[in-house]
Short mmCIF file of C-alpha atoms in Angstrom, two decimals:
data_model
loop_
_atom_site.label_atom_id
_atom_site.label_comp_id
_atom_site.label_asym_id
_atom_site.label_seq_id
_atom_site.Cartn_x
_atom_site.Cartn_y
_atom_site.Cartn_z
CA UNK R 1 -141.52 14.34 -17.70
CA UNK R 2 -140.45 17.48 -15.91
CA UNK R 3 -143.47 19.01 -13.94
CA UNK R 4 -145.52 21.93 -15.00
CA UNK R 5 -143.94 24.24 -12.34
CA UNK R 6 -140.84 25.67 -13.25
CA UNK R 7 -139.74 26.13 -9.91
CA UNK R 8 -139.47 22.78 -9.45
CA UNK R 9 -137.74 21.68 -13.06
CA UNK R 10 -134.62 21.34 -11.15
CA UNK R 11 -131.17 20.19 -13.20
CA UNK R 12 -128.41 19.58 -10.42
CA UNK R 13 -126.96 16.89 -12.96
CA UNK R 14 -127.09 19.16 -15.84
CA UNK R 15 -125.98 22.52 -14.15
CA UNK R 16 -122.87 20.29 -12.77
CA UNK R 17 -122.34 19.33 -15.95
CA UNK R 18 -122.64 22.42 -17.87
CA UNK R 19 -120.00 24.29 -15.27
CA UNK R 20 -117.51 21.27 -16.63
CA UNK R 21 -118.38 21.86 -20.35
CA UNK R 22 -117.40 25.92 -19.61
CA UNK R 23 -114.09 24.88 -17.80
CA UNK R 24 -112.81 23.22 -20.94
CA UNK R 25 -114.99 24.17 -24.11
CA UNK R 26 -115.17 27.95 -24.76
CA UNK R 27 -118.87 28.73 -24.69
CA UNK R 28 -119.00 25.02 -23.17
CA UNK R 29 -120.70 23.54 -26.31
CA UNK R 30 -119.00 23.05 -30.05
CA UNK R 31 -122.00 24.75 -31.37
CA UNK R 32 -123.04 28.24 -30.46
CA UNK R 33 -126.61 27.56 -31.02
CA UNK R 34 -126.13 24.89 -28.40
CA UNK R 35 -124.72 26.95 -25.74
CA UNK R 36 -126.85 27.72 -22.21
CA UNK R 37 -127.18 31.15 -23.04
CA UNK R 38 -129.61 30.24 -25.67
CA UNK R 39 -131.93 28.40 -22.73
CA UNK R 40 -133.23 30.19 -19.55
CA UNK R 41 -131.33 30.90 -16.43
CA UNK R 42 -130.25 26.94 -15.05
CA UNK R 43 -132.64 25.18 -17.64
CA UNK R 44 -130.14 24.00 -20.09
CA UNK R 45 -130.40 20.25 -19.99
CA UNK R 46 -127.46 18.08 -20.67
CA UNK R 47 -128.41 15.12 -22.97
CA UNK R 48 -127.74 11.55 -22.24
CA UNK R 49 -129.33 9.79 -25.22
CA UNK R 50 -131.89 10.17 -28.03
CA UNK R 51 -134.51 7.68 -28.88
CA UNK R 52 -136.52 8.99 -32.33
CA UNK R 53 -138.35 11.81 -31.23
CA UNK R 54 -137.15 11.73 -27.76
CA UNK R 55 -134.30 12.86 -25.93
CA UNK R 56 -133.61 12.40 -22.11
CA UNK R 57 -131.32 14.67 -20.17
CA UNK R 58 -128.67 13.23 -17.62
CA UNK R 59 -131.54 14.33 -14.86
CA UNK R 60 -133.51 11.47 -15.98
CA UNK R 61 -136.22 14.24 -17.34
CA UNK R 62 -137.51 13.13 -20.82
CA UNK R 63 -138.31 15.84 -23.55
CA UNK R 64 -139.95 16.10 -26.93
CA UNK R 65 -137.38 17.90 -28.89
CA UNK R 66 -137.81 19.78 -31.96
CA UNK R 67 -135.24 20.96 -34.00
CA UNK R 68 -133.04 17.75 -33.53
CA UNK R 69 -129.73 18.41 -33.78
CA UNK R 70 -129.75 21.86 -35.27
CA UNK R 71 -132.65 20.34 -37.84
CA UNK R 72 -129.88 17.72 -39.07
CA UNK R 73 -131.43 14.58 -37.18
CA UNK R 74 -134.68 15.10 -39.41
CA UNK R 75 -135.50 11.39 -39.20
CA UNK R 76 -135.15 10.87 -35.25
CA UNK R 77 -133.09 9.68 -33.22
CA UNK R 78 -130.82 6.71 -34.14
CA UNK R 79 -133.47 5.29 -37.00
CA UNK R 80 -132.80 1.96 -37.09
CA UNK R 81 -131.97 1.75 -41.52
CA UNK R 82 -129.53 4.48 -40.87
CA UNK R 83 -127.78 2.87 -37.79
CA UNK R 84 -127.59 -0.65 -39.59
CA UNK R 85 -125.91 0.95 -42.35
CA UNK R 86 -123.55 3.11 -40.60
CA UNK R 87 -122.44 0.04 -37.97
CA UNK R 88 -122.10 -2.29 -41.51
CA UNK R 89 -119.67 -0.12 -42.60
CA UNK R 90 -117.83 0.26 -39.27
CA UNK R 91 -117.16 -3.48 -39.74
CA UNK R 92 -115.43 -3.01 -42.89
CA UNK R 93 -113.26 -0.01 -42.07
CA UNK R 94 -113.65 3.57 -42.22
CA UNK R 95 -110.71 5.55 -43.63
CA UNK R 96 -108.28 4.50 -46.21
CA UNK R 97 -105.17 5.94 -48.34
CA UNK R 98 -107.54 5.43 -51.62
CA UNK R 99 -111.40 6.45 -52.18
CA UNK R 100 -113.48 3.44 -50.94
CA UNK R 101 -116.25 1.71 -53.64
CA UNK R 102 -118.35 3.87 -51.06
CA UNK R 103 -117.55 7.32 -52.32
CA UNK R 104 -118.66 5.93 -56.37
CA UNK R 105 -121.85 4.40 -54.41
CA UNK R 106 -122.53 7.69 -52.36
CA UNK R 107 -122.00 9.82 -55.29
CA UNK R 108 -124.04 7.90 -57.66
CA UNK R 109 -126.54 8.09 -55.54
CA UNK R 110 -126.66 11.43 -54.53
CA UNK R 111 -126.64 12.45 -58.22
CA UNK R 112 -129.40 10.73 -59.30
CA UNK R 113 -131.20 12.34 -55.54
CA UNK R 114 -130.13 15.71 -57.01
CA UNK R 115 -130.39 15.51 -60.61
CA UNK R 116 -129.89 19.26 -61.17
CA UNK R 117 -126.30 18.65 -60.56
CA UNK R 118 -123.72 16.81 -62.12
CA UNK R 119 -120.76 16.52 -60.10
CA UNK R 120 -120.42 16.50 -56.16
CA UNK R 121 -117.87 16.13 -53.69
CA UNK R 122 -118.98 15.39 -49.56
CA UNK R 123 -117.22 17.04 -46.40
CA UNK R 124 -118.01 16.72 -43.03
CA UNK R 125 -119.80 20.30 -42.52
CA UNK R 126 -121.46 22.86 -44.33
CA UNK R 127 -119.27 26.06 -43.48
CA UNK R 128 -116.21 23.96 -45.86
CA UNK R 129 -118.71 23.23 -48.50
CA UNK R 130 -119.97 26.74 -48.88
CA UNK R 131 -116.60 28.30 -48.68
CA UNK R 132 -115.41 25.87 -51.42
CA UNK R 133 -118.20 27.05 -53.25
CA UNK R 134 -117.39 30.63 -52.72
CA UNK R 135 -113.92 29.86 -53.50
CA UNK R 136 -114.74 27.91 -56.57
CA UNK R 137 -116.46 31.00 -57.85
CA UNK R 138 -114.08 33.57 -57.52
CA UNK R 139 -111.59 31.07 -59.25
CA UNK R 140 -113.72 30.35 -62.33
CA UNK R 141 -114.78 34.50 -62.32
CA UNK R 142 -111.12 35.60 -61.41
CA UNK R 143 -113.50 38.19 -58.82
CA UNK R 144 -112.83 39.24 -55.43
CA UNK R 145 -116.20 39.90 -54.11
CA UNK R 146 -118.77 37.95 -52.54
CA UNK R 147 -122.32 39.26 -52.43
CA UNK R 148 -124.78 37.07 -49.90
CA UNK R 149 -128.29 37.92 -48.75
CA UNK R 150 -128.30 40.04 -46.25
CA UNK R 151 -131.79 38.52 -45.12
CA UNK R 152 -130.11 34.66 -44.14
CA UNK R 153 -128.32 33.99 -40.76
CA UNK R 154 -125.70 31.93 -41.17
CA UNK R 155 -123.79 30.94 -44.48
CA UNK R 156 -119.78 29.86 -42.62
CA UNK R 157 -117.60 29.79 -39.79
CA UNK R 158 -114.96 31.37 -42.30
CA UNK R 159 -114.03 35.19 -42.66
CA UNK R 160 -115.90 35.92 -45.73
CA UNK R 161 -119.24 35.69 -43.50
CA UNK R 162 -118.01 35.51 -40.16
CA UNK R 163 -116.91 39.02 -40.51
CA UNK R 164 -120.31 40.66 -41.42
CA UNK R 165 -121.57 39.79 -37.87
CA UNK R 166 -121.28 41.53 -34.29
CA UNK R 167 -119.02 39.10 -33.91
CA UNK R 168 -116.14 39.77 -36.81
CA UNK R 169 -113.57 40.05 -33.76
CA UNK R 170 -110.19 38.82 -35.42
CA UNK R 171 -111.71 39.28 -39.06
CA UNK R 172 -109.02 41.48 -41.19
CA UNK R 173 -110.86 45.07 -42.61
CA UNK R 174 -109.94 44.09 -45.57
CA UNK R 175 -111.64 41.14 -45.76
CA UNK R 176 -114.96 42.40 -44.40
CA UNK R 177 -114.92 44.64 -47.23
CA UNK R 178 -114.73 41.54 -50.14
CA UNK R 179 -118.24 41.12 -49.13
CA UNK R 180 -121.37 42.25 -50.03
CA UNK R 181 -125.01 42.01 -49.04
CA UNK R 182 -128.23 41.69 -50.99
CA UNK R 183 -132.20 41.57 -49.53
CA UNK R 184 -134.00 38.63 -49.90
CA UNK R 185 -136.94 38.62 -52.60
CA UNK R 186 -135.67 42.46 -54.00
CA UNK R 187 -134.54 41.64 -57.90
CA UNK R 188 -134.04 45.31 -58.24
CA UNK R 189 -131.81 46.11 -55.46
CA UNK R 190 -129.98 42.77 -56.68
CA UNK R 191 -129.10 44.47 -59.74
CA UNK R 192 -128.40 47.57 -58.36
CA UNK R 193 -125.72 45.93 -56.40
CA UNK R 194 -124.05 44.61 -59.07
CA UNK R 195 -124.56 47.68 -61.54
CA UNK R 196 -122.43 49.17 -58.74
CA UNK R 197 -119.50 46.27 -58.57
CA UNK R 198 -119.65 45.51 -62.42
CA UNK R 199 -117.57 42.72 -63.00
CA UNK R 200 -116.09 42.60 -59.33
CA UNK R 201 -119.01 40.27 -58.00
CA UNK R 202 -118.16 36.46 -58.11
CA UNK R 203 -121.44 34.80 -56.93
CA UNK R 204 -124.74 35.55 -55.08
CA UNK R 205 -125.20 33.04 -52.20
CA UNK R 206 -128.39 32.91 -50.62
CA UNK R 207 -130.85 29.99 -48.78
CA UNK R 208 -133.47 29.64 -51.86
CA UNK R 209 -136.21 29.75 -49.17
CA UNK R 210 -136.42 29.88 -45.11
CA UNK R 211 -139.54 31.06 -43.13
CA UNK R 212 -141.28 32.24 -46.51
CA UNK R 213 -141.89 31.48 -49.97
CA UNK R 214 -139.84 33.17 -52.74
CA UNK R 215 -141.59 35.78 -54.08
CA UNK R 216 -143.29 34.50 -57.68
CA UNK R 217 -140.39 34.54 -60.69
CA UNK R 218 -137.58 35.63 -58.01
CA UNK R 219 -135.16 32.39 -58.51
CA UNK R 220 -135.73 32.44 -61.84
CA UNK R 221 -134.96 36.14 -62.05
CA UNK R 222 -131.77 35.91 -59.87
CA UNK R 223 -130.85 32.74 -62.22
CA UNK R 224 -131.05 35.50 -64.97
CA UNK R 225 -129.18 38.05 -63.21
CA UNK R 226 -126.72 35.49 -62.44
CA UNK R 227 -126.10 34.79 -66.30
CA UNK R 228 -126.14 38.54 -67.39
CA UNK R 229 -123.80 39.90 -64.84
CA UNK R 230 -121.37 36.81 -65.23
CA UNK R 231 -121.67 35.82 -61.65
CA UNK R 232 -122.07 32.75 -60.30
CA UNK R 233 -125.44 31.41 -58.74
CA UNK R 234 -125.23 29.77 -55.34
CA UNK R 235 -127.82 28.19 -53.12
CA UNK R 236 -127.39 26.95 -49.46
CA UNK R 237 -129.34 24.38 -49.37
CA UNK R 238 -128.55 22.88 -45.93
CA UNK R 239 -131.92 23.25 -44.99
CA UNK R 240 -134.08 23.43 -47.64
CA UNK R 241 -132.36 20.10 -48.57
CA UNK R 242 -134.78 17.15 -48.14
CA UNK R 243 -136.99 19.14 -46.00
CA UNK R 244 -138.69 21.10 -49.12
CA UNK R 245 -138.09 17.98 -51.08
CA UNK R 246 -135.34 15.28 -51.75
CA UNK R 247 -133.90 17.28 -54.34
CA UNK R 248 -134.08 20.74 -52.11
CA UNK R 249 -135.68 23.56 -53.14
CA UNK R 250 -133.92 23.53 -56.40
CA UNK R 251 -135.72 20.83 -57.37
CA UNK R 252 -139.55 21.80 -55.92
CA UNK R 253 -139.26 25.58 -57.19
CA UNK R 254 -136.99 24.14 -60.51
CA UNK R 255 -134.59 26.78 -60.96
CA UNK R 256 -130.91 25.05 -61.48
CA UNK R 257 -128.19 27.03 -59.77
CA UNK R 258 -124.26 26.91 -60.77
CA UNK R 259 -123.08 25.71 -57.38
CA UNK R 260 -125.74 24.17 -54.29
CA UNK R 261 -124.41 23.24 -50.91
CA UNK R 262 -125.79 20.28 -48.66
CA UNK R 263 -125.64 18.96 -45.14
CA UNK R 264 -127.78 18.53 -41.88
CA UNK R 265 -130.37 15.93 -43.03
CA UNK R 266 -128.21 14.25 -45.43
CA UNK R 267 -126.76 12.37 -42.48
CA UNK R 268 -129.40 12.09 -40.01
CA UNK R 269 -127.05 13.68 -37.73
CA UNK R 270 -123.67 11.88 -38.86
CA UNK R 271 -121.43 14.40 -40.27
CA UNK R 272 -121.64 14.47 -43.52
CA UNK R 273 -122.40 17.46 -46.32
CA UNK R 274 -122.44 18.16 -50.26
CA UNK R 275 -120.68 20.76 -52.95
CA UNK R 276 -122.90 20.17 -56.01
CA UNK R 277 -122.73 21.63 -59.38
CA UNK R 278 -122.72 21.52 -62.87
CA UNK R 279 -119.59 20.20 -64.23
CA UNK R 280 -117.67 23.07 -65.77
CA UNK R 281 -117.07 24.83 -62.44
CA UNK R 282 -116.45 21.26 -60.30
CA UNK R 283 -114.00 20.01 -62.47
CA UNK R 284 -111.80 23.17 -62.08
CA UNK R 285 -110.79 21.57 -58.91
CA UNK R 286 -110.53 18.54 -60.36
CA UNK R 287 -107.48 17.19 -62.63
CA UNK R 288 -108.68 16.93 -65.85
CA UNK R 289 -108.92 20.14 -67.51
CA UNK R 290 -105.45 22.42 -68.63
CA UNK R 291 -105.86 25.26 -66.78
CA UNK R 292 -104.80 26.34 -63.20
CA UNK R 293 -105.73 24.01 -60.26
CA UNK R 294 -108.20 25.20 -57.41
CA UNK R 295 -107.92 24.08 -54.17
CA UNK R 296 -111.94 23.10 -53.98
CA UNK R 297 -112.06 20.43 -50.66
CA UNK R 298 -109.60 18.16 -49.34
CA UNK R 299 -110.40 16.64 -46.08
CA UNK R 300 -108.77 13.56 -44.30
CA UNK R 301 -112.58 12.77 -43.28
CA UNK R 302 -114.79 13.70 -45.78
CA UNK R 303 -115.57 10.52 -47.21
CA UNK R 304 -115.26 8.25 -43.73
CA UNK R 305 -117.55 5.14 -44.94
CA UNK R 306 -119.72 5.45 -42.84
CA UNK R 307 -120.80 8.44 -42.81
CA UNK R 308 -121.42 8.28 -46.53
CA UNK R 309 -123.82 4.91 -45.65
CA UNK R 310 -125.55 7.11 -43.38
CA UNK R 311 -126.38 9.62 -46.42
CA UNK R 312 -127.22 7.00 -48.62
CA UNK R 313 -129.24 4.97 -45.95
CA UNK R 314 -131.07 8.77 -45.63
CA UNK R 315 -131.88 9.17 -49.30
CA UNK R 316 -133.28 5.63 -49.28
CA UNK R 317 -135.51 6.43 -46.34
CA UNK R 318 -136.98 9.41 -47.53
CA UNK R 319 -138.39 7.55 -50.53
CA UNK R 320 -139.29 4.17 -48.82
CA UNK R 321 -140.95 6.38 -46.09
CA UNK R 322 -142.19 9.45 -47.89
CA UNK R 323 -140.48 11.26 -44.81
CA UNK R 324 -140.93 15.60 -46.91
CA UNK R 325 -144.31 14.63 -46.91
CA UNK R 326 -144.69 13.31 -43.27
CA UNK R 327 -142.55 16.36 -42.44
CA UNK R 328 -145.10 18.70 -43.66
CA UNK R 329 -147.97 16.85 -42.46
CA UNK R 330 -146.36 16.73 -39.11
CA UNK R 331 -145.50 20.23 -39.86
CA UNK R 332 -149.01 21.45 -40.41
CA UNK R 333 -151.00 20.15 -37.58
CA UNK R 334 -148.65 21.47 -34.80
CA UNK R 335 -148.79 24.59 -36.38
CA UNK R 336 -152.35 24.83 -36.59
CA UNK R 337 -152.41 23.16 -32.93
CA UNK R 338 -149.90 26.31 -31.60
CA UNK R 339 -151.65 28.98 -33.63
CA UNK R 340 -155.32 27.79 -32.15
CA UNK R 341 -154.42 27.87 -28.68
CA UNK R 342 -152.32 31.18 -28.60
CA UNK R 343 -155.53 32.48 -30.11
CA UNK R 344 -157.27 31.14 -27.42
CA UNK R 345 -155.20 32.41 -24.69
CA UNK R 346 -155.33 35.98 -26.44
CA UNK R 347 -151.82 35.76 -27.38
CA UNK R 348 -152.35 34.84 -31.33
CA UNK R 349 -150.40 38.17 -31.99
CA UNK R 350 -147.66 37.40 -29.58
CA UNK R 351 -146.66 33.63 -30.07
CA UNK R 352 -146.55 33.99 -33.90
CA UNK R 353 -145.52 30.61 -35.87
CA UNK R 354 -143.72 31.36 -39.21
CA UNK R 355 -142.16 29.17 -41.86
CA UNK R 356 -142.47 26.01 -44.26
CA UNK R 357 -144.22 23.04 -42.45
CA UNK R 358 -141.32 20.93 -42.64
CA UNK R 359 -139.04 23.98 -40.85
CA UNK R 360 -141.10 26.10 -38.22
CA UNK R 361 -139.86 28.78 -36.32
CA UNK R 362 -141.92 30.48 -33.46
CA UNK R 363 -141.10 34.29 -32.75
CA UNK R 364 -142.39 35.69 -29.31
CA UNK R 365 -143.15 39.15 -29.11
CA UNK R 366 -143.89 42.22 -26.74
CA UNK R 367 -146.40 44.02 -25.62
CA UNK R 368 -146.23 46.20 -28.53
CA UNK R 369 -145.56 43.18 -31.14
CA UNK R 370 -141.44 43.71 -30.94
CA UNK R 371 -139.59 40.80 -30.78
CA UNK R 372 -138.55 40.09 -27.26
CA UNK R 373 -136.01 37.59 -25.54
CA UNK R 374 -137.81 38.15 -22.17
CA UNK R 375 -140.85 37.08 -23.11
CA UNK R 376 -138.30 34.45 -25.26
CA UNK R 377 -137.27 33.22 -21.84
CA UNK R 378 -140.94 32.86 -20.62
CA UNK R 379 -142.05 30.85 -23.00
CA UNK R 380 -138.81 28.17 -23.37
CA UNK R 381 -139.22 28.02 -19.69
CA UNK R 382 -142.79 26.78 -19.89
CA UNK R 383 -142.31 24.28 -22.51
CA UNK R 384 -139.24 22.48 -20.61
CA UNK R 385 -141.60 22.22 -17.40
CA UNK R 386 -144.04 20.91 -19.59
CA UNK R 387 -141.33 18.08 -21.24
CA UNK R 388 -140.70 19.78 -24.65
CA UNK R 389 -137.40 20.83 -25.61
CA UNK R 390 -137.94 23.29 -28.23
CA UNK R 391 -135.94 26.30 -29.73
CA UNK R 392 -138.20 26.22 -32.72
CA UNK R 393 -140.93 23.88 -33.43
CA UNK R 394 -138.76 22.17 -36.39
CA UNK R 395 -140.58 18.61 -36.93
CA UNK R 396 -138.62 15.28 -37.04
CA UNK R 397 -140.12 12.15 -38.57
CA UNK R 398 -140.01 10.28 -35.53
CA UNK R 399 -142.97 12.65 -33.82
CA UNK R 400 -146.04 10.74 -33.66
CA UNK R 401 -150.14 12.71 -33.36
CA UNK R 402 -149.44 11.60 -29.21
CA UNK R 403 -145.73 13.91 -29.50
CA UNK R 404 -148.15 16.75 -31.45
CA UNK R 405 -151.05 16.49 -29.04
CA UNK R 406 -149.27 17.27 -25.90
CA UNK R 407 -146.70 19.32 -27.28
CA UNK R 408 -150.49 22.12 -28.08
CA UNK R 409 -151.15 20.75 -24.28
CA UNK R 410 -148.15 22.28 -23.12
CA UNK R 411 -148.05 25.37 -25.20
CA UNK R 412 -151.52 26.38 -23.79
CA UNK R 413 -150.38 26.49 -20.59
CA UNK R 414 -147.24 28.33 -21.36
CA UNK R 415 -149.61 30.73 -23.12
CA UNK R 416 -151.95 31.04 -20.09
CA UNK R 417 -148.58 32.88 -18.43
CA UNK R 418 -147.63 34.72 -21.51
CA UNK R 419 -151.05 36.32 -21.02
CA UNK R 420 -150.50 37.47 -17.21
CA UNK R 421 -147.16 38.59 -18.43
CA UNK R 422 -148.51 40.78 -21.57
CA UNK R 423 -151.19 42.08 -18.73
CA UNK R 424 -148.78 43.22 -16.45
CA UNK R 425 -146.54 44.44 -19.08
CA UNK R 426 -143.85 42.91 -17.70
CA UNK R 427 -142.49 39.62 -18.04
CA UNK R 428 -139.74 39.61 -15.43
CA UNK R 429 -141.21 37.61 -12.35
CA UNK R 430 -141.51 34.59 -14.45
CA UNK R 431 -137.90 34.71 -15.90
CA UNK R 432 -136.52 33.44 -12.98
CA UNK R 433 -132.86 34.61 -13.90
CA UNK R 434 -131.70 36.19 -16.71
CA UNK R 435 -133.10 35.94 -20.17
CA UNK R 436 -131.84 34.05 -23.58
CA UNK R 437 -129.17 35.97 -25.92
CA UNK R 438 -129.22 36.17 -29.52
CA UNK R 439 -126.52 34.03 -30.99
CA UNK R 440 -124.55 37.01 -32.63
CA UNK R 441 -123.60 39.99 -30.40
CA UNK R 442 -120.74 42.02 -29.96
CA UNK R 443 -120.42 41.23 -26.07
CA UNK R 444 -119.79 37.82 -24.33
#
């Protein structure tokens, strides 16, 4: 593993490599959230391969890693029932001019995963499932607007969301205005909103939990809002998916919405996501009803063979394995591991870990308890010295109590410098270069 001093975590390999990735991939990575700027000054690592909780760069460093693909690779690293699955179906072809037995299989099964839903149709990513969603709604409403929580990060690459961010360059006015924002948890604000766009509101779309628990009666309340106002009821659940529990959060917290939205874990990191809901609104983009035809999701790629094995192959391991529950056991004793020694380096107050067991998130703050991407920098350059690759400290399956154990190691030396920094009040001699950047800003 890298050594402990981050003056000598050197990536010649990786910093070659990452120069190549900017001279032909804008940003030089297909995901933003993937790009260098999110990793300190010449510590970005370049992957070679993945091995379940395990990934080793193309410096021959190996890393814990957290947050595996984005949180889709939730099982590890090429799991062996998911890669015999995926390579039986390779055999057998992948894309045809007719649905494959596979798509009746996959569906089947991911019905009877999900039974709050009663119709589904698979993509390849989540932005074209939610915006199908979206879409489906303001067909079945005949609406124009689209109200999401103001409170969630990221709902679509398309224009309804993309253009409520610093980053709405190329987003038309008039479509920025088509959508509105609600805050998480606040029924009364909810209705306030759409007291004030009566009848123009087509759905709500919001995560049904991230980094903490609905507020008691608050699904069930937006479910009722949902009915009275005429709107439709939306939850992204390409997170809470499988990681809350195999039927997402719909099915641990039991409130059914109109529309849900899947992906990430589904395919253990093939690409593969979900549009589920009841069947009233999913057959309007089907072909057997009378009335005017919605364009809901048609993709060359969506149901590739193989990538629907790798979904099923998922769902099968989750219950053979009991992986939600491993998830938040693993969950829970890192947590309590990172919360025990930033309390005993003084920092408890500065390295704060937030979030669901199976989906933790670590914020690092000032001085004066603001959140800072200095002190950001500090701390995600102490964890690669020590060999853990970790934007958040989102658990796979594949971590074993070894993985856990000296991931705390690590952390307690990275909080022995947070300390000196918070001392001097002044982070900067152990940035070494310039710090991380939020994802969404105005300014390249």
């Amino acid at each position: 593993m890298p050594t402990e001093d981050t003056q000598e975590l050197l990536l010649p390999r990786s910093r070659m490599a990452n120069e190549r990735l900017h001279a032909m991939i804008p940003g030089g990575a297909h995901t933003y959230a993937k790009g260098d700027d999110q990793y300190p000054d010449n510590l970005a690592p370049v992957i070679s391969h993945g091995r379940g909780a395990h990934v080793w760069d193309i410096d021959g460093n190996r890393y814990i890693e957290y947050g595996s693909g984005l949180r889709s690779v939730s099982l590890g690293h090429a799991h062996p029932r998911v890669i015999e699955a995926v390579r039986r179906e390779l055999d057998r072809g992948s894309n045809f001019v007719r649905p494959s037995i596979m798509e009746v299989e996959a569906a089947e099964r991911f019905l009877a995963t999900v039974p709050t839903a009663e119709m589904v149709k698979f993509a390849k990513n989540g932005s074209d499932a939610t915006t199908a969603a979206v879409r489906l709604a303001r067909a079945a409403t005949g609406r124009p607007r689209v109200a999401i929580c103001a409170d969630h990060p990221f709902f679509s690459v398309d224009d309804w969301f993309i253009g409520t961010t610093p980053m709405s360059a190329g987003v038309p006015a008039a479509t920025n205005e088509l959508t509105v924002a609600f805050p998480y948890g606040d029924l009364a604000a909810t209705e306030d909103l759409l007291t004030r766009y009566q009848d123009e509101v087509a759905c709500l779309i919001l995560e049904p939990a991230t980094h903490t628990e609905p507020p008691p009666g608050y699904l069930a309340g937006l479910r009722e809002l949902a009915d009275r106002h005429g709107c439709v009821l939306i939850f992204d659940e390409m997170i809470t998916g499988f990681r809350w529990s195999e039927a997402g959060a719909q099915g641990l917290y039991g409130v059914v919405p109109d529309l849900s939205t899947f992906g990430k874990a589904l395919g253990n990191g093939f690409a593969v996501s979900a549009l589920a809901g009841c069947r009233d609104l999913m057959e309007l983009g089907g072909l057997r009803h009378s009335g005017d035809r919605v364009f809901l999701l048609s993709t060359t790629h969506g149901a590739e063979t193989h990538s629907l094995a790798a979904a099923m192959a998922v769902q099968t391991t989750y219950v053979a394995e009991g992986v939600t529950a491993r998830l938040h056991a693993l969950g829970e004793r890192l947590a309590a591991g990172v919360r025990d020694a930033a309390a005993a380096m003084g920092v408890g107050d500065h390295i704060v870990v937030r979030g669901r067991a199976s989906n933790l998130v670590f914020a690092t703050l000032d001085e004066n308890r603001q959140p800072s991407q200095q002190y950001r920098t500090l701390f995600l350059r102490r964890l690669l010295a020590g060999g853990v690759l970790a934007p958040s400290f989102v658990v796979s399956s594949a971590l074993d109590d070894a993985d856990i154990d000296h991931t705390v190691d690590v952390v307690a030396q990275a909080c022995a410098v947070y300390r000196k920094a918070l001392d001097a009040a002044d982070p900067t001699p152990w940035l070494v270069g310039r710090p991380v950047k939020p994802v969404f800003r105005r300014l390249a």
